[in-house]
Amino acid sequence: MALLGGDEGRPLRVAGEEVTREELFARASVVAGRVGGARAAAVNAAATLDTVVAVVGGLLAGVPVVPVPPDSGPAERDHILTDSGAELLLGDGDFGLPSVPVTGPGTASASGSPEPPGGETAMILYTSGTTGPPKGVMVSRDAIAADLDALAEAWDWTADDTLVHGLPLFHVHGLVLGVLGALRTGSALVHTGRPTPEAYAAARGTLYFGVPTVWSRVVESGAAKELRGARLLVSGSAGLPAPVFEALEAMSGHRAVERYGMTETLITVSARHDGERRPGQVGLPLRGVDTRLVAEDGGPVAHDGESPGELLVRAPTVFNGYLNRPEATAEALRDGWFRTGDIATIAPDGWHRIVGRASTDLIKSGGYRIGAGEIEAALLAHPAVREAAVIGTPHPDLGEQVTAFVVVSDAVGERELIDFVAGGLSVHKRPRAVRLVGSLPRNALGKVQKKLLPGL
């Protein structure tokens, strides 16, 4: 099966513009004919049909596609273009590169085009750059195909589905899953342009993708009631707070499917369409995926559902390496295992819970190792708390103290929230400081940017 599934299948609609598969592949084939042989091709990855045509055209040509966030600043954009070695820009944009037009009708079909080798890099996706300049993640065609096929099995995703989402087209969630997944399975796609509750409610899909912020807004607006006719609601890119999980179920009748992945691994763990869904947990490894936990000294961590350790992943979906960074690649990939940098617990029955990032979410306080995610979940159980983020901040005696940044809907004091957490968790896990803030800094996928919290 070709990576993109061929030109047979149901239509795609992006931000109100619809195209048949045949029309899409005809237009993309013209683009492919113009870019063949380029080292890499950049795409100004706005949420438009032209972006989809550009990406498909690059993939048909076997040229690595470099999605560039449309809101990226000049420094970030210049770094991505320089580091990736992009020689062309597919579509419009002031990138200082020769531009290949992607608009207009196609005159050719992709059905007879030879499939590039599966091990070749399909995309160069750039990380968020939380520990320095963004790194280029080289994702192969085989990795994408393996991941999409495993997800189709786990979610029973078929050509009979209509996928609905409004996620950015420069990340794994919105682009690889949300566009290439629809192409590979043959399902219809409705990309709403922006992920508004009204657009989700009006789309009448069977399969919906969203990040926690989207699902929270869908619940708050009442639009969740209009999703009762759907088959599956999938949440990812960050943990779905239990109150939102429960409210979504109450209004839509659906217990959300949560899943876990990274740019470097694609999606590796998920709840299944025909299985249990547990709030705050991301499920079981997908077909072909192995996982394990290690301590800071590299030793094994028990799969008892309580002991946190760094999550390691071994799978056919793992990336080819970081572009131009052999040292970083060697550090991340050891003996076939990718070090995710995420802290997790694994239950005896194999269910995974993501506690947070090792760099920001594993707090070492007074000799204890504390997962920030557990405290965030406890805070979110308070009826006045709308959002919560927890980090470790310096403490002269404990090394680090648990500090919470909280957005509330009603008047509530710091001491009340501290006592609320201490009443449900071990005393050493209670926040020693609570800061009430108007909002939490988030990226385009709704993930809290914890490095910015100390400045609030």
Short mmCIF file of C-alpha atoms in Angstrom, two decimals, residues 47-399:
data_model
loop_
_atom_site.label_atom_id
_atom_site.label_comp_id
_atom_site.label_asym_id
_atom_site.label_seq_id
_atom_site.Cartn_x
_atom_site.Cartn_y
_atom_site.Cartn_z
CA ALA A 47 -4.40 25.53 7.80
CA THR A 48 -5.27 25.60 4.09
CA LEU A 49 -5.85 23.19 1.27
CA ASP A 50 -2.74 24.56 -0.45
CA THR A 51 -0.68 23.27 2.47
CA VAL A 52 -2.11 19.78 1.97
CA VAL A 53 -1.36 19.93 -1.76
CA ALA A 54 2.19 21.08 -1.05
CA VAL A 55 2.88 18.34 1.50
CA VAL A 56 1.45 15.61 -0.71
CA GLY A 57 3.43 16.94 -3.67
CA GLY A 58 6.68 16.78 -1.73
CA LEU A 59 5.94 13.25 -0.52
CA LEU A 60 5.10 12.07 -4.04
CA ALA A 61 8.42 13.46 -5.25
CA GLY A 62 10.35 11.80 -2.44
CA VAL A 63 11.59 15.19 -1.25
CA PRO A 64 11.69 15.72 2.54
CA VAL A 65 8.95 18.16 3.52
CA VAL A 66 9.72 20.81 6.15
CA PRO A 67 6.52 22.28 7.64
CA VAL A 68 7.14 25.79 9.00
CA PRO A 69 4.72 27.19 11.59
CA PRO A 70 2.99 30.16 9.97
CA ASP A 71 3.31 32.18 13.18
CA SER A 72 6.99 31.48 13.70
CA GLY A 73 9.17 34.50 14.36
CA PRO A 74 12.00 35.46 11.99
CA ALA A 75 14.72 33.84 14.13
CA GLU A 76 12.88 30.53 14.47
CA ARG A 77 11.94 30.45 10.79
CA ASP A 78 15.46 31.28 9.64
CA HIS A 79 16.87 28.54 11.86
CA ILE A 80 14.46 25.96 10.44
CA LEU A 81 15.18 26.94 6.84
CA THR A 82 18.95 27.03 7.32
CA ASP A 83 19.21 23.88 9.41
CA SER A 84 16.95 21.83 7.12
CA GLY A 85 18.74 22.87 3.96
CA ALA A 86 15.40 23.63 2.28
CA GLU A 87 16.03 24.68 -1.30
CA LEU A 88 12.45 25.48 -2.31
CA LEU A 89 9.25 26.85 -0.85
CA LEU A 90 6.10 25.00 -1.85
CA GLY A 91 3.39 27.64 -2.09
CA ASP A 92 3.38 31.24 -0.94
CA GLY A 93 5.46 32.98 1.70
CA ASP A 94 8.27 35.46 2.12
CA PHE A 95 10.96 32.90 2.94
CA GLY A 96 13.73 34.05 0.64
CA LEU A 97 13.55 30.78 -1.33
CA PRO A 98 12.49 30.00 -4.91
CA SER A 99 8.73 29.43 -4.77
CA VAL A 100 6.87 26.56 -6.44
CA PRO A 101 3.18 27.35 -7.02
CA VAL A 102 0.66 24.85 -5.68
CA THR A 103 -2.59 26.48 -6.79
CA GLY A 104 -4.45 25.71 -9.98
CA PRO A 105 -5.77 22.50 -11.54
CA GLY A 106 -3.68 19.39 -11.95
CA THR A 107 -3.01 17.70 -15.23
CA ALA A 108 -1.54 14.41 -14.08
CA SER A 109 -2.33 11.46 -11.83
CA ALA A 110 -0.14 9.98 -9.12
CA SER A 111 -1.41 6.45 -9.57
CA GLY A 112 1.53 5.43 -11.74
CA SER A 113 4.28 7.25 -9.85
CA PRO A 114 6.97 5.03 -8.34
CA GLU A 115 6.93 4.86 -4.53
CA PRO A 116 10.14 6.25 -2.99
CA PRO A 117 12.04 3.85 -0.71
CA GLY A 118 10.37 3.45 2.68
CA GLY A 119 13.49 4.19 4.69
CA GLU A 120 13.91 7.65 3.19
CA THR A 121 13.01 10.73 5.18
CA ALA A 122 9.48 11.87 4.44
CA MET A 123 9.40 14.89 6.75
CA ILE A 124 11.72 16.99 8.85
CA LEU A 125 9.63 18.15 11.80
CA TYR A 126 11.07 20.65 14.24
CA THR A 127 10.78 20.26 17.99
CA SER A 128 9.62 23.06 20.26
CA GLY A 129 13.19 23.94 21.22
CA THR A 130 12.67 23.95 24.99
CA THR A 131 16.35 23.15 25.61
CA GLY A 132 17.91 25.18 22.81
CA PRO A 133 17.27 25.80 19.11
CA PRO A 134 14.61 23.50 17.61
CA LYS A 135 16.00 20.18 16.41
CA GLY A 136 15.04 18.70 13.05
CA VAL A 137 13.42 15.29 13.53
CA MET A 138 13.82 13.07 10.45
CA VAL A 139 10.73 10.87 10.12
CA SER A 140 10.77 8.11 7.52
CA ARG A 141 8.01 6.97 5.21
CA ASP A 142 8.05 3.53 6.82
CA ALA A 143 7.66 5.04 10.29
CA ILE A 144 4.61 7.03 9.22
CA ALA A 145 3.04 4.03 7.49
CA ALA A 146 3.65 1.76 10.49
CA ASP A 147 2.14 4.27 12.88
CA LEU A 148 -0.94 5.03 10.84
CA ASP A 149 -1.65 1.34 10.31
CA ALA A 150 -1.30 0.63 14.03
CA LEU A 151 -3.63 3.51 14.86
CA ALA A 152 -6.16 2.39 12.25
CA GLU A 153 -6.23 -0.98 13.98
CA ALA A 154 -6.45 0.47 17.51
CA TRP A 155 -9.18 2.95 16.61
CA ASP A 156 -10.96 0.88 13.91
CA TRP A 157 -10.29 3.79 11.55
CA THR A 158 -11.61 3.00 8.06
CA ALA A 159 -12.73 4.62 4.82
CA ASP A 160 -16.24 4.78 6.29
CA ASP A 161 -15.13 7.41 8.80
CA THR A 162 -15.28 11.17 8.55
CA LEU A 163 -12.36 12.63 10.50
CA VAL A 164 -12.91 16.10 11.97
CA HIS A 165 -10.28 18.36 13.53
CA GLY A 166 -8.91 21.88 13.37
CA LEU A 167 -5.36 21.27 14.58
CA PRO A 168 -2.21 22.97 13.24
CA LEU A 169 -0.66 21.43 10.14
CA PHE A 170 2.95 21.63 11.28
CA HIS A 171 2.88 18.96 13.99
CA VAL A 172 2.43 15.21 14.15
CA HIS A 173 -1.09 15.47 15.56
CA GLY A 174 -2.63 17.70 12.92
CA LEU A 175 -0.51 16.84 9.88
CA VAL A 176 0.69 13.24 10.14
CA LEU A 177 -2.34 11.83 11.93
CA GLY A 178 -4.90 14.37 10.86
CA VAL A 179 -4.09 14.58 7.14
CA LEU A 180 -1.88 11.65 6.13
CA GLY A 181 -3.98 9.35 8.31
CA ALA A 182 -7.11 10.28 6.41
CA LEU A 183 -5.32 9.80 3.10
CA ARG A 184 -3.93 6.39 4.06
CA THR A 185 -7.21 5.03 5.44
CA GLY A 186 -9.33 6.58 2.72
CA SER A 187 -11.57 8.36 5.22
CA ALA A 188 -13.15 11.73 4.58
CA LEU A 189 -11.47 14.70 6.23
CA VAL A 190 -13.07 17.88 7.51
CA HIS A 191 -10.42 20.30 8.75
CA THR A 192 -12.33 23.13 10.36
CA GLY A 193 -9.60 25.76 9.90
CA ARG A 194 -9.76 26.61 13.57
CA PRO A 195 -10.87 24.11 16.23
CA THR A 196 -13.91 26.04 17.42
CA PRO A 197 -16.73 24.25 19.26
CA GLU A 198 -19.21 25.51 16.71
CA ALA A 199 -17.22 24.07 13.82
CA TYR A 200 -16.81 20.71 15.56
CA ALA A 201 -20.54 20.52 16.29
CA ALA A 202 -21.50 21.39 12.70
CA ALA A 203 -19.14 18.90 11.02
CA ARG A 204 -21.13 15.75 11.87
CA GLY A 205 -18.07 13.50 11.84
CA THR A 206 -17.53 10.02 13.20
CA LEU A 207 -13.95 10.48 14.43
CA TYR A 208 -12.73 13.66 16.15
CA PHE A 209 -9.22 14.76 17.12
CA GLY A 210 -8.57 17.43 19.71
CA VAL A 211 -6.17 18.64 22.37
CA PRO A 212 -7.35 19.22 25.96
CA THR A 213 -7.96 22.93 25.38
CA VAL A 214 -10.25 22.10 22.48
CA TRP A 215 -12.22 19.55 24.47
CA SER A 216 -12.52 21.93 27.42
CA ARG A 217 -14.02 24.59 25.15
CA VAL A 218 -16.31 22.05 23.47
CA VAL A 219 -17.65 21.16 26.92
CA GLU A 220 -17.97 24.74 28.17
CA SER A 221 -19.86 25.83 25.05
CA GLY A 222 -22.31 22.93 25.20
CA ALA A 223 -21.22 21.78 21.73
CA ALA A 224 -20.32 18.37 23.17
CA LYS A 225 -24.02 17.51 23.07
CA GLU A 226 -23.85 17.65 19.27
CA LEU A 227 -21.14 14.95 19.15
CA ARG A 228 -23.36 12.10 20.34
CA GLY A 229 -23.52 10.78 16.78
CA ALA A 230 -19.74 10.40 16.59
CA ARG A 231 -17.95 7.08 16.99
CA LEU A 232 -14.71 8.11 18.72
CA LEU A 233 -13.31 11.25 20.36
CA VAL A 234 -9.51 11.24 20.58
CA SER A 235 -7.48 13.52 22.83
CA GLY A 236 -3.73 13.98 22.74
CA SER A 237 -0.66 16.25 22.80
CA ALA A 238 -1.16 16.78 26.56
CA GLY A 239 -3.00 15.05 29.38
CA LEU A 240 -6.79 15.45 29.42
CA PRO A 241 -7.83 16.65 32.90
CA ALA A 242 -10.20 14.22 34.60
CA PRO A 243 -12.93 16.87 35.07
CA VAL A 244 -12.96 17.53 31.33
CA PHE A 245 -12.96 13.77 30.60
CA GLU A 246 -15.98 13.33 32.86
CA ALA A 247 -17.87 16.37 31.59
CA LEU A 248 -17.27 15.31 27.99
CA GLU A 249 -18.67 11.88 28.75
CA ALA A 250 -21.71 13.33 30.50
CA MET A 251 -22.55 15.62 27.58
CA SER A 252 -21.53 13.56 24.55
CA GLY A 253 -21.88 10.01 25.81
CA HIS A 254 -18.26 9.31 24.83
CA ARG A 255 -15.34 8.39 27.06
CA ALA A 256 -12.42 10.00 25.26
CA VAL A 257 -9.59 7.90 23.85
CA GLU A 258 -6.28 9.25 25.13
CA ARG A 259 -2.99 8.49 23.44
CA TYR A 260 0.68 9.30 23.82
CA GLY A 261 3.49 10.06 21.43
CA MET A 262 6.29 12.40 20.48
CA THR A 263 7.62 13.93 17.31
CA GLU A 264 10.54 11.47 17.47
CA THR A 265 8.37 8.36 17.94
CA LEU A 266 4.98 9.32 16.51
CA ILE A 267 2.11 7.74 18.50
CA THR A 268 3.17 4.71 20.52
CA VAL A 269 0.58 4.19 23.27
CA SER A 270 -3.20 4.48 23.13
CA ALA A 271 -6.51 3.31 24.47
CA ARG A 272 -8.45 1.20 21.97
CA HIS A 273 -11.81 1.66 20.30
CA ASP A 274 -13.06 -1.61 21.78
CA GLY A 275 -11.36 -1.35 25.15
CA GLU A 276 -11.34 0.44 28.46
CA ARG A 277 -10.68 4.18 28.81
CA ARG A 278 -9.23 5.41 32.08
CA PRO A 279 -9.12 9.13 32.88
CA GLY A 280 -5.54 10.37 33.11
CA GLN A 281 -4.05 7.27 31.49
CA VAL A 282 -2.94 6.85 27.89
CA GLY A 283 -3.51 3.14 27.41
CA LEU A 284 -1.42 0.30 26.06
CA PRO A 285 1.44 0.08 23.54
CA LEU A 286 0.34 -0.08 19.91
CA ARG A 287 1.14 -3.06 17.73
CA GLY A 288 4.90 -3.41 17.31
CA VAL A 289 5.75 -1.07 20.20
CA ASP A 290 7.79 -2.05 23.27
CA THR A 291 8.12 0.17 26.34
CA ARG A 292 9.97 0.07 29.65
CA LEU A 293 10.84 2.33 32.58
CA VAL A 294 14.32 3.12 33.88
CA ALA A 295 15.59 4.94 36.95
CA GLU A 296 18.17 7.72 36.88
CA ASP A 297 20.95 5.14 37.24
CA GLY A 298 19.62 3.18 34.26
CA GLY A 299 18.20 0.37 36.37
CA PRO A 300 14.70 -1.04 35.79
CA VAL A 301 11.62 0.44 37.46
CA ALA A 302 8.79 -1.83 38.58
CA HIS A 303 5.59 -1.87 36.55
CA ASP A 304 3.44 -1.46 39.65
CA GLY A 305 1.41 1.57 38.62
CA GLU A 306 3.06 3.69 41.32
CA SER A 307 6.81 3.89 40.71
CA PRO A 308 7.82 6.63 38.24
CA GLY A 309 10.65 6.19 35.77
CA GLU A 310 11.79 7.53 32.44
CA LEU A 311 9.83 5.96 29.59
CA LEU A 312 11.87 4.23 26.88
CA VAL A 313 10.31 3.21 23.56
CA ARG A 314 11.36 0.73 20.89
CA ALA A 315 9.19 0.70 17.75
CA PRO A 316 9.19 0.80 13.94
CA THR A 317 7.79 4.32 14.28
CA VAL A 318 10.95 5.81 15.82
CA PHE A 319 12.67 8.57 13.85
CA ASN A 320 15.83 8.29 11.76
CA GLY A 321 17.69 10.78 13.95
CA TYR A 322 18.16 14.50 14.49
CA LEU A 323 19.30 16.31 11.37
CA ASN A 324 22.92 17.46 11.61
CA ARG A 325 23.12 16.36 15.27
CA PRO A 326 24.79 12.97 15.58
CA GLU A 327 25.66 13.53 19.25
CA ALA A 328 22.06 14.32 20.19
CA THR A 329 20.89 11.30 18.20
CA ALA A 330 23.34 9.02 19.97
CA GLU A 331 22.24 10.39 23.35
CA ALA A 332 18.55 9.82 22.59
CA LEU A 333 18.86 6.41 20.89
CA ARG A 334 20.67 3.74 22.87
CA ASP A 335 20.66 0.05 21.98
CA GLY A 336 17.55 0.53 19.88
CA TRP A 337 15.61 2.29 22.65
CA PHE A 338 14.55 5.93 22.42
CA ARG A 339 14.80 7.89 25.66
CA THR A 340 11.62 9.97 25.68
CA GLY A 341 12.56 12.22 28.58
CA ASP A 342 9.02 11.66 29.88
CA ILE A 343 8.32 10.28 33.32
CA ALA A 344 5.64 7.59 33.46
CA THR A 345 4.20 4.78 35.50
CA ILE A 346 3.16 1.42 34.05
CA ALA A 347 0.55 -0.67 35.85
CA PRO A 348 0.79 -4.47 36.17
CA ASP A 349 -1.80 -4.79 33.39
CA GLY A 350 0.31 -2.61 31.07
CA TRP A 351 -1.63 0.64 31.28
CA HIS A 352 0.56 3.75 31.02
CA ARG A 353 0.21 7.04 32.87
CA ILE A 354 2.41 9.98 31.84
CA VAL A 355 3.58 11.94 34.87
CA GLY A 356 5.45 14.65 32.96
CA ARG A 357 8.82 15.65 31.58
CA ALA A 358 11.93 14.58 33.42
CA SER A 359 13.37 18.07 33.00
CA THR A 360 10.40 19.94 34.50
CA ASP A 361 7.92 17.48 35.98
CA LEU A 362 10.06 15.27 38.18
CA ILE A 363 10.47 17.29 41.35
CA LYS A 364 13.12 16.25 43.88
CA SER A 365 12.04 17.60 47.23
CA GLY A 366 13.44 16.55 50.59
CA GLY A 367 14.62 13.20 49.25
CA TYR A 368 11.30 12.43 47.57
CA ARG A 369 10.76 12.06 43.82
CA ILE A 370 7.43 13.70 43.04
CA GLY A 371 5.57 13.69 39.73
CA ALA A 372 4.02 17.04 38.85
CA GLY A 373 1.19 15.43 36.90
CA GLU A 374 -0.24 13.74 39.98
CA ILE A 375 -0.44 17.04 41.85
CA GLU A 376 -1.96 18.81 38.83
CA ALA A 377 -4.67 16.15 38.66
CA ALA A 378 -5.37 16.59 42.37
CA LEU A 379 -5.71 20.36 42.01
CA LEU A 380 -8.02 20.03 39.01
CA ALA A 381 -10.38 17.94 41.14
CA HIS A 382 -11.16 21.11 43.16
CA PRO A 383 -14.38 22.66 41.80
CA ALA A 384 -12.89 26.17 41.67
CA VAL A 385 -9.77 25.19 39.70
CA ARG A 386 -9.90 25.56 35.93
CA GLU A 387 -6.23 25.05 35.06
CA ALA A 388 -3.17 23.99 37.00
CA ALA A 389 0.53 23.57 36.33
CA VAL A 390 3.10 22.40 38.85
CA ILE A 391 6.88 22.78 38.81
CA GLY A 392 9.77 22.54 41.26
CA THR A 393 11.28 25.82 42.38
CA PRO A 394 14.44 26.30 44.46
CA HIS A 395 14.16 25.79 48.22
CA PRO A 396 17.07 26.30 50.66
CA ASP A 397 16.29 23.20 52.75
CA LEU A 398 14.39 20.81 50.46
CA GLY A 399 16.36 21.46 47.28
#
